[in-house]
Every structure is written in C-alpha cells, then in structure tokens.
C-alpha cells in the first residue's frame, strides 16, 4: 500500500539551504513522504538528490513517473512531475504543470513553503488548508525570497524556521 498523503515542500531562491535545514530536522521514521518541488536551472535534480541525501535521515530519490509514492522517503520532483491518487495510494505521473496541490487528499497532507516558493502556489495551499491540510511557511533571516511563505503566514498558517517546520511535520506524522 503506497502513501495516502504527502508533505509537499515548495522552494526556490534560497531554497537549498532551507531544505537542508528542514530535512536535517526530520526524524528517521515518518508515516508520510515528502515531495520536494524546487525549480533548478538546467534541471540538475540528480545533484539535488545527492546533496539532500547527505543531510536527510530519510532516503532521498528522484521521483519517477509511474512509480508508487512510499512513506518515509523524500522525493525530488522534476518540473514536469506531479502525483495522482489511485487505489494503491499516491503515484507519480507526468504532468506538464508539475505538482497540483489540489490533487492531494487534504486531511492526509501538508504543504511547506520555503524561501523562493512560487506565489502561484499560495492560493492552492490555502485551499488545501481550508479542507484540512497542515500548511506552514518559512520565516526568519535565511528566507531570501519570503513572498509566498509570508502570504500563507499572513493567512494564519504555521510560521517557523525550517527546522521548526520539520518539528511540526514530525509532531503529526512521526512513528514511535
């Protein structure tokens, strides 16, 4: 049985450092996967996988369209990779626009907006929150491009440094 929900991590400018801090703050056992969407020049997602695998207590892999999404893993999504929900749980799929937050089951999902997250993701993140998802935004000195994170925080969502956002995720989905 694949994952029934996911924590989607959205980042951009300043995102690699924030992502490292978030991943390093996670426990080694989580009952949910993390799906990382961070556009990179030249689409060098393999390098990002290697970088994040050095700090993450969870395995880090590149999302492959057609594969089931498994809990307790971190997946790096390419620009054209999204998810679909089927009888086996979440699966990766080719999707020209990338990940559609509203395709996630809200009660079983979360969205974390880090430095550089795209402003166009704010409305879908807030709509998911209204339906029951946990949503958090990065605040603090290391947030170089805070526009999207600040927008969700202004709407009443959880505000914290990346390692505290990791604690928020762990509080809900850590396995004993």
XYZ file of N, CA and C in Angstrom:
528
model
N 0.856 -1.201 0.000
C 0.000 0.000 0.000
C 0.882 1.237 0.000
N 0.721 2.097 -0.979
C 1.505 3.326 -1.074
C 0.988 4.399 -0.135
N 1.611 5.548 -0.213
C 1.269 6.675 0.646
C -0.150 7.160 0.371
N -0.860 7.548 1.418
C -2.229 8.069 1.288
C -2.238 9.600 1.247
N -1.134 10.220 1.589
C -0.997 11.674 1.560
C 0.471 12.012 1.451
N 0.785 13.316 1.481
C 2.180 13.735 1.340
C 2.387 15.116 1.946
N 3.635 15.387 2.301
C 4.054 16.739 2.655
C 4.750 17.281 1.414
N 4.163 18.306 0.798
C 4.771 18.927 -0.372
C 5.600 20.113 0.107
N 6.878 20.106 -0.254
C 7.792 21.179 0.117
C 8.067 21.991 -1.144
N 7.697 23.269 -1.106
C 7.887 24.168 -2.245
C 9.005 25.149 -1.919
N 9.977 25.298 -2.837
C 11.109 26.182 -2.588
C 11.612 26.760 -3.901
N 12.549 27.685 -3.783
C 13.154 28.332 -4.951
C 14.427 29.013 -4.518
N 14.540 30.326 -4.754
C 15.724 31.095 -4.371
C 15.940 30.963 -2.858
N 17.143 30.567 -2.470
C 17.429 30.362 -1.051
C 16.903 29.035 -0.540
N 16.270 28.270 -1.411
C 15.638 27.026 -1.004
C 16.571 25.894 -0.608
N 17.716 25.716 -1.298
C 18.565 24.587 -0.914
C 18.993 24.612 0.553
N 19.388 25.766 1.049
C 19.791 25.846 2.458
C 18.607 25.558 3.371
N 17.464 26.170 3.081
C 16.265 25.945 3.898
C 15.843 24.475 3.838
N 15.939 23.868 2.657
C 15.572 22.463 2.503
C 16.508 21.572 3.313
N 17.817 21.869 3.278
C 18.778 21.100 4.089
C 18.397 21.161 5.565
N 18.071 22.359 6.040
C 17.711 22.537 7.454
C 16.416 21.794 7.794
N 15.439 21.836 6.888
C 14.174 21.127 7.099
C 14.410 19.619 7.174
N 15.106 19.072 6.177
C 15.328 17.628 6.126
C 16.151 17.142 7.317
N 17.176 17.910 7.696
C 18.023 17.509 8.827
C 17.228 17.449 10.128
N 16.128 18.213 10.210
C 15.318 18.261 11.423
C 14.257 17.178 11.517
N 14.159 16.323 10.493
C 13.138 15.267 10.491
C 13.596 14.036 11.262
N 12.648 13.287 11.829
C 13.005 12.011 12.454
C 13.239 10.953 11.366
N 13.929 9.848 11.701
C 14.199 8.810 10.700
C 12.981 7.945 10.357
N 11.891 8.107 11.083
C 10.673 7.318 10.834
C 9.491 8.273 10.677
N 8.929 8.335 9.480
C 7.760 9.188 9.235
C 6.687 8.372 8.519
N 5.448 8.608 8.872
C 4.324 7.904 8.254
C 3.765 8.705 7.072
N 4.682 9.379 6.351
C 4.284 10.204 5.210
C 5.538 10.472 4.375
N 5.405 10.640 3.058
C 6.552 11.033 2.242
C 6.643 12.559 2.124
N 7.815 13.047 1.768
C 7.989 14.452 1.439
C 8.246 14.546 -0.057
N 7.498 15.420 -0.728
C 7.654 15.658 -2.164
C 8.209 17.066 -2.322
N 9.424 17.181 -2.825
C 10.112 18.471 -2.919
C 10.028 19.002 -4.336
N 9.489 20.202 -4.458
C 9.381 20.891 -5.755
C 10.195 22.168 -5.679
N 11.392 22.140 -6.294
C 12.272 23.308 -6.315
C 12.861 23.436 -7.712
N 12.317 24.350 -8.529
C 12.829 24.511 -9.894
C 14.327 24.831 -9.880
N 15.075 24.158 -10.743
C 16.521 24.371 -10.837
C 16.903 24.703 -12.265
N 17.827 25.662 -12.430
C 18.351 25.959 -13.764
C 19.060 24.721 -14.272
N 18.804 24.353 -15.506
C 19.445 23.187 -16.082
C 18.870 21.870 -15.585
N 17.821 21.928 -14.776
C 17.128 20.733 -14.272
C 18.091 19.695 -13.701
N 19.030 20.127 -12.871
C 20.034 19.223 -12.296
C 19.510 18.588 -11.009
N 18.433 17.816 -11.165
C 17.784 17.233 -9.986
C 18.577 16.096 -9.364
N 19.382 15.397 -10.166
C 20.236 14.342 -9.631
C 21.214 14.892 -8.596
N 21.762 16.088 -8.894
C 22.680 16.729 -7.940
C 21.959 17.097 -6.651
N 20.730 17.583 -6.775
C 19.958 17.951 -5.583
C 19.678 16.711 -4.729
N 19.375 15.583 -5.382
C 19.149 14.331 -4.659
C 20.387 13.996 -3.828
N 21.576 14.065 -4.449
C 22.825 13.746 -3.745
C 23.066 14.695 -2.574
N 22.868 15.995 -2.807
C 23.066 16.994 -1.742
C 22.168 16.712 -0.546
N 20.892 16.474 -0.809
C 19.925 16.302 0.280
C 20.078 14.955 0.975
N 20.562 13.935 0.247
C 20.778 12.620 0.850
C 21.848 12.686 1.941
N 22.756 13.662 1.836
C 23.811 13.806 2.852
C 23.270 14.252 4.203
N 22.151 14.971 4.218
C 21.644 15.522 5.482
C 20.341 14.886 5.954
N 19.643 14.207 5.070
C 18.326 13.660 5.404
C 18.430 12.317 6.122
N 17.687 12.152 7.235
C 17.623 10.843 7.876
C 16.740 9.862 7.089
N 15.979 10.375 6.138
C 15.121 9.558 5.270
C 15.819 9.376 3.925
N 15.547 8.276 3.212
C 16.126 8.118 1.876
C 15.601 9.203 0.927
N 16.468 9.665 0.023
C 16.125 10.711 -0.939
C 16.271 10.124 -2.345
N 15.251 10.313 -3.185
C 15.273 9.780 -4.550
C 14.614 10.761 -5.504
N 14.912 10.596 -6.782
C 14.249 11.366 -7.824
C 12.908 10.691 -8.118
N 11.833 11.451 -8.144
C 10.508 10.904 -8.438
C 10.458 10.425 -9.880
N 9.969 9.206 -10.072
C 9.868 8.606 -11.408
C 8.397 8.434 -11.770
N 7.911 9.084 -12.862
C 6.527 8.893 -13.268
C 6.186 7.408 -13.404
N 5.024 7.033 -12.861
C 4.574 5.656 -12.879
C 4.846 4.919 -11.576
N 5.794 5.398 -10.783
C 6.139 4.726 -9.525
C 5.173 5.133 -8.413
N 4.910 4.193 -7.503
C 4.104 4.491 -6.313
C 4.921 5.376 -5.373
N 4.251 6.236 -4.636
C 4.883 7.079 -3.632
C 4.853 6.299 -2.322
N 6.021 6.096 -1.712
C 6.119 5.347 -0.467
C 6.343 6.284 0.713
N 5.812 5.916 1.872
C 6.029 6.697 3.089
C 7.494 6.650 3.505
N 7.874 7.553 4.403
C 9.210 7.599 4.997
C 10.309 7.762 3.950
N 10.050 8.599 2.941
C 11.038 8.883 1.909
C 10.881 10.336 1.461
N 11.952 10.873 0.897
C 11.940 12.216 0.321
C 12.112 12.048 -1.181
N 11.231 12.660 -1.956
C 11.302 12.589 -3.408
C 11.512 13.991 -3.972
N 12.470 14.118 -4.866
C 12.696 15.368 -5.584
C 11.904 15.274 -6.883
N 11.043 16.265 -7.132
C 10.195 16.262 -8.324
C 10.798 17.140 -9.415
N 10.913 16.590 -10.612
C 11.317 17.390 -11.769
C 10.171 18.338 -12.125
N 10.453 19.281 -13.021
C 9.471 20.306 -13.388
C 8.152 19.730 -13.878
N 8.215 18.584 -14.561
C 7.014 18.023 -15.190
C 6.504 16.778 -14.472
N 6.772 16.673 -13.167
C 6.307 15.515 -12.399
C 5.283 15.960 -11.373
N 4.163 15.259 -11.352
C 3.119 15.524 -10.368
C 2.698 14.209 -9.734
N 1.548 14.213 -9.091
C 1.030 12.999 -8.471
C -0.427 12.793 -8.852
N -0.827 11.518 -8.832
C -2.229 11.152 -8.997
C -2.571 10.238 -7.827
N -3.835 10.209 -7.472
C -4.287 9.352 -6.390
C -5.049 8.196 -7.011
N -4.604 6.956 -6.734
C -5.305 5.790 -7.259
C -5.569 4.811 -6.122
N -6.098 3.631 -6.451
C -6.469 2.668 -5.404
C -5.270 2.227 -4.567
N -4.056 2.318 -5.113
C -2.861 1.943 -4.358
C -2.278 3.077 -3.544
N -2.890 4.262 -3.616
C -2.353 5.446 -2.937
C -1.842 6.434 -3.968
N -0.903 7.252 -3.568
C -0.334 8.248 -4.475
C 0.681 7.596 -5.402
N 0.695 8.056 -6.652
C 1.682 7.610 -7.637
C 2.181 8.841 -8.387
N 3.419 8.770 -8.854
C 3.964 9.872 -9.642
C 3.442 9.770 -11.065
N 3.250 10.940 -11.687
C 2.755 10.992 -13.061
C 3.390 12.170 -13.774
N 3.523 12.040 -15.096
C 3.984 13.176 -15.891
C 2.861 14.203 -15.909
N 3.203 15.430 -15.627
C 2.203 16.498 -15.575
C 2.910 17.787 -15.981
N 2.557 18.331 -17.130
C 3.263 19.480 -17.690
C 3.415 20.645 -16.703
N 2.395 20.870 -15.872
C 2.452 21.987 -14.931
C 3.116 21.612 -13.602
N 3.593 20.378 -13.478
C 4.203 19.965 -12.217
C 3.145 19.517 -11.229
N 3.412 19.707 -9.950
C 2.516 19.178 -8.932
C 1.281 20.062 -8.744
N 0.134 19.431 -8.671
C -1.138 20.105 -8.418
C -1.496 19.818 -6.955
N -1.362 20.822 -6.110
C -1.627 20.631 -4.682
C -3.038 20.117 -4.419
N -3.975 20.543 -5.255
C -5.373 20.162 -5.016
C -5.663 18.707 -5.385
N -4.658 18.002 -5.936
C -4.814 16.574 -6.220
C -4.548 15.732 -4.965
N -4.060 16.374 -3.902
C -3.730 15.657 -2.666
C -4.944 15.535 -1.762
N -5.038 14.437 -1.000
C -6.112 14.319 -0.004
C -5.790 15.248 1.175
N -6.583 16.302 1.398
C -6.238 17.334 2.375
C -5.984 16.837 3.793
N -6.825 15.965 4.302
C -6.686 15.540 5.697
C -5.409 14.736 5.934
N -4.825 14.212 4.866
C -3.621 13.383 4.972
C -2.387 14.088 4.422
N -2.459 15.414 4.210
C -1.368 16.102 3.527
C -0.982 17.401 4.202
N 0.148 17.927 3.758
C 0.663 19.197 4.272
C 1.414 19.895 3.143
N 1.558 21.215 3.288
C 2.353 21.997 2.351
C 3.280 22.878 3.182
N 4.560 22.854 2.823
C 5.557 23.703 3.474
C 6.130 24.614 2.405
N 6.001 25.928 2.606
C 6.534 26.904 1.658
C 7.819 27.478 2.231
N 8.932 27.213 1.536
C 10.239 27.712 1.945
C 10.620 28.908 1.083
N 11.780 29.462 1.336
C 12.300 30.593 0.575
C 12.186 30.333 -0.924
N 11.607 31.288 -1.637
C 11.512 31.198 -3.085
C 10.343 30.397 -3.623
N 9.464 29.909 -2.760
C 8.279 29.194 -3.248
C 7.502 30.126 -4.177
N 6.891 29.547 -5.194
C 6.157 30.337 -6.186
C 4.871 30.920 -5.600
N 4.633 32.198 -5.861
C 3.410 32.865 -5.387
C 2.150 32.187 -5.914
N 2.226 31.581 -7.113
C 1.042 30.938 -7.676
C 0.613 29.714 -6.864
N 1.449 29.245 -5.945
C 1.095 28.095 -5.108
C 0.386 28.505 -3.819
N 0.336 29.794 -3.510
C -0.282 30.259 -2.261
C -1.775 29.924 -2.219
N -2.517 30.275 -3.268
C -3.962 30.015 -3.270
C -4.272 28.523 -3.153
N -3.629 27.647 -3.966
C -3.899 26.218 -3.793
C -3.529 25.714 -2.391
N -2.430 26.211 -1.818
C -2.027 25.787 -0.470
C -3.086 26.194 0.548
N -3.611 27.409 0.424
C -4.635 27.877 1.368
C -5.952 27.132 1.169
N -6.280 26.786 -0.076
C -7.490 25.991 -0.327
C -7.352 24.598 0.282
N -6.168 24.031 0.194
C -5.911 22.725 0.803
C -6.026 22.838 2.327
N -5.517 23.932 2.883
C -5.605 24.154 4.333
C -7.064 24.258 4.788
N -7.879 24.960 4.014
C -9.304 25.089 4.352
C -9.981 23.726 4.404
N -9.475 22.784 3.595
C -10.056 21.446 3.531
C -9.437 20.488 4.549
N -8.479 20.989 5.357
C -7.934 20.161 6.429
C -6.447 19.889 6.411
N -5.711 20.393 5.425
C -4.266 20.157 5.362
C -3.518 21.052 6.343
N -2.346 20.598 6.760
C -1.442 21.391 7.593
C -0.565 22.199 6.656
N -0.476 23.516 6.849
C 0.331 24.373 5.974
C 1.231 25.252 6.829
N 2.500 25.338 6.430
C 3.459 26.174 7.142
C 4.322 26.960 6.187
N 4.814 28.106 6.669
C 5.677 28.960 5.859
C 6.940 29.329 6.605
N 8.053 29.414 5.871
C 9.337 29.769 6.463
C 9.384 31.247 6.809
N 9.885 31.538 7.985
C 10.161 32.910 8.397
C 11.600 32.942 8.898
N 12.131 34.146 9.081
C 13.471 34.266 9.654
C 14.497 34.778 8.672
N 15.725 34.924 9.176
C 16.820 35.541 8.432
C 17.207 34.812 7.154
N 17.107 33.488 7.134
C 17.542 32.723 5.975
C 16.548 32.691 4.841
N 15.434 33.399 4.967
C 14.415 33.386 3.929
C 14.665 34.549 2.969
N 15.336 34.254 1.834
C 15.749 35.293 0.896
C 14.606 35.798 0.041
N 13.666 34.954 -0.254
C 12.505 35.325 -1.071
C 11.257 34.874 -0.315
N 10.781 35.711 0.633
C 9.711 35.289 1.538
C 8.284 35.517 1.042
N 8.081 35.989 -0.175
C 6.747 36.419 -0.605
C 5.669 35.351 -0.397
N 5.859 34.150 -0.910
C 4.827 33.111 -0.804
C 4.679 32.633 0.637
N 5.800 32.399 1.316
C 5.746 31.946 2.713
C 5.052 32.988 3.587
N 5.367 34.258 3.371
C 4.744 35.334 4.141
C 3.240 35.389 3.882
N 2.830 35.130 2.644
C 1.401 35.171 2.304
C 0.621 34.099 3.061
N 1.161 32.879 3.186
C 0.421 31.848 3.923
C 0.450 32.124 5.423
N 1.558 32.682 5.903
C 1.643 33.042 7.325
C 0.635 34.144 7.644
N 0.519 35.135 6.745
C -0.441 36.227 6.940
C -1.878 35.707 6.970
N -2.107 34.554 6.320
C -3.436 33.942 6.303
C -3.670 33.058 7.529
N -2.720 33.059 8.466
C -2.907 32.332 9.717
C -2.276 30.959 9.778
N -1.445 30.625 8.786
C -0.800 29.309 8.788
C 0.420 29.332 9.715
N 0.965 28.146 9.992
C 2.104 27.958 10.883
C 3.330 28.687 10.331
N 4.005 29.471 11.159
C 5.191 30.226 10.753
C 6.382 29.780 11.580
N 7.495 29.425 10.909
C 8.661 28.969 11.653
C 9.893 28.894 10.760
N 11.045 28.736 11.425
C 12.300 28.436 10.740
C 12.176 27.009 10.181
N 12.987 26.647 9.179
C 12.869 25.314 8.575
C 12.937 24.154 9.570
N 13.850 24.195 10.537
C 13.952 23.082 11.477
C 12.707 22.989 12.363
N 12.057 24.117 12.644
C 10.807 24.099 13.420
C 9.650 23.596 12.561
N 9.691 23.881 11.266
C 8.684 23.324 10.349
C 8.816 21.806 10.334
N 10.063 21.305 10.363
C 10.294 19.854 10.429
C 9.678 19.282 11.702
N 9.798 19.998 12.810
C 9.210 19.536 14.068
C 7.688 19.498 13.970
N 7.097 20.470 13.268
C 5.649 20.475 13.062
C 5.186 19.265 12.264
N 5.948 18.910 11.222
C 5.639 17.719 10.430
C 5.804 16.471 11.300
N 6.902 16.418 12.044
C 7.172 15.251 12.898
C 6.118 15.075 13.970
N 5.609 16.187 14.504
C 4.598 16.102 15.569
C 3.352 15.378 15.064
N 3.061 15.527 13.789
C 1.851 14.904 13.234
C 2.106 13.509 12.651
N 3.293 13.274 12.073
C 3.496 12.033 11.320
C 4.668 11.163 11.765
N 5.348 11.497 12.852
C 6.476 10.664 13.292
C 5.959 9.325 13.815
N 6.707 8.275 13.540
C 6.398 6.944 14.083
C 7.254 6.741 15.324
N 6.671 6.154 16.353
C 7.417 5.971 17.602
C 8.538 4.973 17.431
